[in-house]
XYZ file of N, CA and C in Angstrom:
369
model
N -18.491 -13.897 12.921
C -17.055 -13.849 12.721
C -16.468 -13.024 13.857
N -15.640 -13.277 14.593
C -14.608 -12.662 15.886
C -13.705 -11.474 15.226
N -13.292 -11.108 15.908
C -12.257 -9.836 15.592
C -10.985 -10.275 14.956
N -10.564 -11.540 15.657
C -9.291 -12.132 14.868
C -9.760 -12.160 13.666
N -10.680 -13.614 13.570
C -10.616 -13.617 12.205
C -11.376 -12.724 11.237
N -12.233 -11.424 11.346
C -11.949 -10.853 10.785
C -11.040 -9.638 10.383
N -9.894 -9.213 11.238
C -8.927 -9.286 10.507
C -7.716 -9.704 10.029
N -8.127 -11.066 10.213
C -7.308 -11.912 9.117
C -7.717 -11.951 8.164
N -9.026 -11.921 7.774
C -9.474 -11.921 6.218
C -9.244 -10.642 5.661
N -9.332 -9.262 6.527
C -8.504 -8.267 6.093
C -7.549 -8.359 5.654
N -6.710 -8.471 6.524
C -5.413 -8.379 6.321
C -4.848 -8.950 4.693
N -5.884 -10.545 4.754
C -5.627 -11.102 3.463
C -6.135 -10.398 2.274
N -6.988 -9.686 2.608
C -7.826 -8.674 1.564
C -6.991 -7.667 0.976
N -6.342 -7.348 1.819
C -5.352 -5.970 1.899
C -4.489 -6.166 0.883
N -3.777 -7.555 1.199
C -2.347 -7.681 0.776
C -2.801 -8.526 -0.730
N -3.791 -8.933 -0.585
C -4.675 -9.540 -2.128
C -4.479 -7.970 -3.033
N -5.007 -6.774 -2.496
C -5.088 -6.143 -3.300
C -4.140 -5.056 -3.820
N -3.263 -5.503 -2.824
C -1.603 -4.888 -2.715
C -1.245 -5.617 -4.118
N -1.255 -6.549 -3.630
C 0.102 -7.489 -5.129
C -1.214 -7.337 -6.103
N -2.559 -7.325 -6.340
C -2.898 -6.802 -7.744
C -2.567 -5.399 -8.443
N -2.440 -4.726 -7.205
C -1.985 -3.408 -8.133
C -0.581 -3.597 -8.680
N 0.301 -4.262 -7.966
C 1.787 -4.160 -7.896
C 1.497 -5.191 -9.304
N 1.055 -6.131 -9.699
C 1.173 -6.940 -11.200
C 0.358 -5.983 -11.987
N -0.301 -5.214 -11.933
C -1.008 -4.673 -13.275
C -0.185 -3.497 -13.512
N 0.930 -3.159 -12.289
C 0.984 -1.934 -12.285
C 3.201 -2.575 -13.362
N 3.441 -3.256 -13.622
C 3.970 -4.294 -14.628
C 3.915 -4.167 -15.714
N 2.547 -4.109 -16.303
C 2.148 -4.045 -17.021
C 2.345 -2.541 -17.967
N 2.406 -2.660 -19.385
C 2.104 -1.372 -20.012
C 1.472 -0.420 -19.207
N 1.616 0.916 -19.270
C 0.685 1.925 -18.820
C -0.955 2.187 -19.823
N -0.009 1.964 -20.852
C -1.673 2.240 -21.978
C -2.457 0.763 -22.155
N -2.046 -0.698 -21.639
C -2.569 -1.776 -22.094
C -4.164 -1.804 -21.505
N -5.004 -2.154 -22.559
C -6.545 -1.910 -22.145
C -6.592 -2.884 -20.907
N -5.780 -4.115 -20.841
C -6.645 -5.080 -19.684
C -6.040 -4.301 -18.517
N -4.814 -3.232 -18.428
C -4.570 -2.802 -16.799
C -5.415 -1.932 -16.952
N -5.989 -0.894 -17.539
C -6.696 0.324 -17.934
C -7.892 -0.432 -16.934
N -8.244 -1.041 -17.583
C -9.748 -1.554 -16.880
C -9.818 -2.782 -15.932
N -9.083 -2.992 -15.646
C -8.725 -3.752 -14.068
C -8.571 -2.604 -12.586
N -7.394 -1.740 -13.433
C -7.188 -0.480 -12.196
C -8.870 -0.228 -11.731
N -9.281 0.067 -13.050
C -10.343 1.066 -12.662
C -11.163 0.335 -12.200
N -11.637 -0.580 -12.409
C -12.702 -1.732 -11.820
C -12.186 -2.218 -10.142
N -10.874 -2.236 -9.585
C -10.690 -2.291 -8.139
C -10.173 -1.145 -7.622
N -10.404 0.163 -8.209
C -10.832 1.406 -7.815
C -11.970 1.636 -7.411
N -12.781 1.536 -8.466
C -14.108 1.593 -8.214
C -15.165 0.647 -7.377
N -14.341 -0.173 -7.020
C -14.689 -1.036 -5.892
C -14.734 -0.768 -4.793
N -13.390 -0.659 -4.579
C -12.790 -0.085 -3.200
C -13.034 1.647 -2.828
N -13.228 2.181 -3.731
C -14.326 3.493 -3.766
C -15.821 3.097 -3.316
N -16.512 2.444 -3.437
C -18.202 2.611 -3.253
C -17.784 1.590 -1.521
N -17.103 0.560 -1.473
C -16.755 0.149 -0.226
C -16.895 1.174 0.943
N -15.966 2.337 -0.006
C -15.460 3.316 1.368
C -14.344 3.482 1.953
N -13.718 2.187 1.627
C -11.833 2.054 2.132
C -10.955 3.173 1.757
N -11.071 3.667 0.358
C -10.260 4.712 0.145
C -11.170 6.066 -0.292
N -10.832 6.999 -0.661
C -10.917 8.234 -0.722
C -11.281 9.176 -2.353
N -10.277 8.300 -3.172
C -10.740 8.582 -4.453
C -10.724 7.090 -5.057
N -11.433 7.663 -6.354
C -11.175 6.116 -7.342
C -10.063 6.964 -8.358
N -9.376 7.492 -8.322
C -8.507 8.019 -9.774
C -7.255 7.352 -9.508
N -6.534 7.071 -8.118
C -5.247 6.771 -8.395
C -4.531 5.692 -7.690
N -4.075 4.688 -8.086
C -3.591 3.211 -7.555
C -2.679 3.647 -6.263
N -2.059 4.726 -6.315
C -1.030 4.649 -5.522
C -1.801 4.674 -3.961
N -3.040 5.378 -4.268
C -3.537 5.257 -2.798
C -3.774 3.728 -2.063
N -4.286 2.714 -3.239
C -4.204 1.757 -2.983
C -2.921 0.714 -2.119
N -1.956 1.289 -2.778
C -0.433 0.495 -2.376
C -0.117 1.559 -1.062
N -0.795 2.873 -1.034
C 0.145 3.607 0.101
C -0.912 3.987 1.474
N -2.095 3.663 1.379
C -3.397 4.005 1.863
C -4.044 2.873 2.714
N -4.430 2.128 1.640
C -5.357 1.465 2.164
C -4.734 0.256 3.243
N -5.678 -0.300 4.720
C -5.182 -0.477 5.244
C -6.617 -1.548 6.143
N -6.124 -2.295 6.863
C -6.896 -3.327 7.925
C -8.269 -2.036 8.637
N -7.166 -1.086 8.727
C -7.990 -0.511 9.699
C -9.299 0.658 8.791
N -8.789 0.465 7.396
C -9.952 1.162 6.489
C -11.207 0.186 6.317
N -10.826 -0.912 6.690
C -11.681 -1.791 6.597
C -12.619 -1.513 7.430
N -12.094 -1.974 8.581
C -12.969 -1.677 10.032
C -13.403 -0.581 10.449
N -13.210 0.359 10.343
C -13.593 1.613 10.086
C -15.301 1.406 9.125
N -15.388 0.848 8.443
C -16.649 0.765 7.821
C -17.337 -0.462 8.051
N -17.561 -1.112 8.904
C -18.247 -2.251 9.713
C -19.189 -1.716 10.319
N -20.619 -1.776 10.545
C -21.595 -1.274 10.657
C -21.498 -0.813 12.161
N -21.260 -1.592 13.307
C -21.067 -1.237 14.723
C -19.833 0.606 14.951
N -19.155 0.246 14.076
C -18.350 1.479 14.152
C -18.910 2.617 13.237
N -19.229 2.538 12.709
C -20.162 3.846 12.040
C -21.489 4.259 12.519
N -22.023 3.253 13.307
C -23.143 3.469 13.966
C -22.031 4.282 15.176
N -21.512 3.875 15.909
C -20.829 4.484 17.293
C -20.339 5.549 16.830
N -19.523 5.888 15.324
C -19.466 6.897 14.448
C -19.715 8.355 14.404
N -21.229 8.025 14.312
C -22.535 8.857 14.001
C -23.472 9.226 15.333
N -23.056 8.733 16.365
C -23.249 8.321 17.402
C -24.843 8.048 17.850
N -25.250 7.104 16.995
C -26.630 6.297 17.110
C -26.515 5.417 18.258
N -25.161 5.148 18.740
C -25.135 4.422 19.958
C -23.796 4.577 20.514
N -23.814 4.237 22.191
C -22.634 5.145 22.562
C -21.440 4.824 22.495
N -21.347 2.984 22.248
C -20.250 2.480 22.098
C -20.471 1.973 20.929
N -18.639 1.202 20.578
C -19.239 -0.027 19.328
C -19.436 -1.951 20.053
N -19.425 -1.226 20.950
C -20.285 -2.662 21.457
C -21.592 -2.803 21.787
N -21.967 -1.601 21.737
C -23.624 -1.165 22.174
C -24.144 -1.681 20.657
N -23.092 -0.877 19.450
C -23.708 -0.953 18.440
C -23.759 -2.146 18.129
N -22.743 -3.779 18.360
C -22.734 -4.453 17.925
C -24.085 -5.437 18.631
N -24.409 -5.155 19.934
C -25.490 -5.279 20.212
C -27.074 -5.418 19.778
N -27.018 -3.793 19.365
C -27.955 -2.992 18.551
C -28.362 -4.509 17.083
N -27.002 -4.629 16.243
C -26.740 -4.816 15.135
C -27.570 -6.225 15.238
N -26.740 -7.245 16.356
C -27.064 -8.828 16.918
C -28.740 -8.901 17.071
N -29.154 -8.313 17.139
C -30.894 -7.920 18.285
C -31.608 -7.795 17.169
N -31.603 -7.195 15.841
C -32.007 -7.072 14.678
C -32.469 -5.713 14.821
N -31.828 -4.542 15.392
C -32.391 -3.462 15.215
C -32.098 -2.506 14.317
N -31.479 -3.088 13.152
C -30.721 -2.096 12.338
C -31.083 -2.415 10.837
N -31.457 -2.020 10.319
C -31.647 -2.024 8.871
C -30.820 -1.506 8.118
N -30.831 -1.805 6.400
C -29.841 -1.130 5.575
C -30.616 -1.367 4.517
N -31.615 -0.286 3.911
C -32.555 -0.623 3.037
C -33.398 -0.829 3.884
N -34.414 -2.127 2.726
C -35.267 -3.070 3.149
C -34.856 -4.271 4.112
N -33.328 -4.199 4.077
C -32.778 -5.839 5.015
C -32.323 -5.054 6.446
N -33.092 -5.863 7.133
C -32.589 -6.171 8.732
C -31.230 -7.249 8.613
N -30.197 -6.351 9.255
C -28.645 -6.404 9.323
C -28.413 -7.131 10.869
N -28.394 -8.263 10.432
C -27.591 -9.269 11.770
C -26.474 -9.327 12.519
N -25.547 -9.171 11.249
C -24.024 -9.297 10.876
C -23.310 -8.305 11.429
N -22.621 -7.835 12.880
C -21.970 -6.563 12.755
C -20.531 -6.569 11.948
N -20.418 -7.453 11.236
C -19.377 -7.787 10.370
C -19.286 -6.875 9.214
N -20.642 -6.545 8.846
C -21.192 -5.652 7.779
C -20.580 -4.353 7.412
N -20.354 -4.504 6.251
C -19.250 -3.273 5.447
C -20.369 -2.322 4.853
N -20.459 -1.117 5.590
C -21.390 -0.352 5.188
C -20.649 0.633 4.008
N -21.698 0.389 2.945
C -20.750 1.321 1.852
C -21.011 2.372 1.637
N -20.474 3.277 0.623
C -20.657 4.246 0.722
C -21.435 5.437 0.949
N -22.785 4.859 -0.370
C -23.782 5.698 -0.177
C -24.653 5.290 1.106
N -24.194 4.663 2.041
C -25.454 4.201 3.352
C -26.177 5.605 3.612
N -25.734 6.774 3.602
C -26.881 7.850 4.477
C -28.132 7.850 3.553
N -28.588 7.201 2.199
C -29.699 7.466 1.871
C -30.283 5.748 2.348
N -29.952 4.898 2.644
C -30.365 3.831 2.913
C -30.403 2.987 4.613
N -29.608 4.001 5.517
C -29.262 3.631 7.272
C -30.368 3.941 7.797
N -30.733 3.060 8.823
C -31.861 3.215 9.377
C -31.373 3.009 11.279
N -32.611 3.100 12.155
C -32.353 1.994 13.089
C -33.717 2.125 13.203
């Protein structure tokens, strides 16, 4: 996937999860299905890495952003951490099969490294 289009699928990601908060957020405050919708694309977008806490929507509508995305794509957290000196070195690195995550060798520098990666990053 190229840089455009991935962030165009950002972008669409973004604004996907913009107007879900903005309809649940419609909704009753005490109704069980927003109760556990919030929290379920909190807690999503928490272990992702995009945002910061899982407790409060507003970060969602005021926070999150294209560039929280990319920010956690494996080439930039490798260049990050500085396992390599650029993020084109890293995307290199990534293409060549030198990078693991776990047990899987990571092809993809497309790859959304989540949260807990420091017990699972390798090279």
């Amino acid at each position: 996937m190229g840089c455009r289009e991935a962030n165009e699928r950002y972008n669409r990601l973004v604004g996907s999860c913009k107007k879900l908060v903005h309809r649940l957020s419609l909704l009753d405050p005490t109704d069980p299905y927003r109760l556990l919708h919030e929290q379920r694309l909190l807690d999503k977008l928490y272990a992702i890495g995009v945002i910061t806490t899982a407790s409060k929507t507003s970060e969602v509508e005021n926070k999150l952003s294209v560039s929280a995305f990319c920010r956690r794509r494996i080439a930039v957290v490798m260049a990050r951490l500085r396992m390599c000196e650029t993020v084109s070195a890293g995307v290199k690195f990534v293409e060549q099969g030198h990078v693991r995550v776990g047990p899987e060798v990571i092809t993809d520098p497309a790859y959304l490294v989540p949260r807990s990666f420091p017990q699972t990053f390798a090279c």
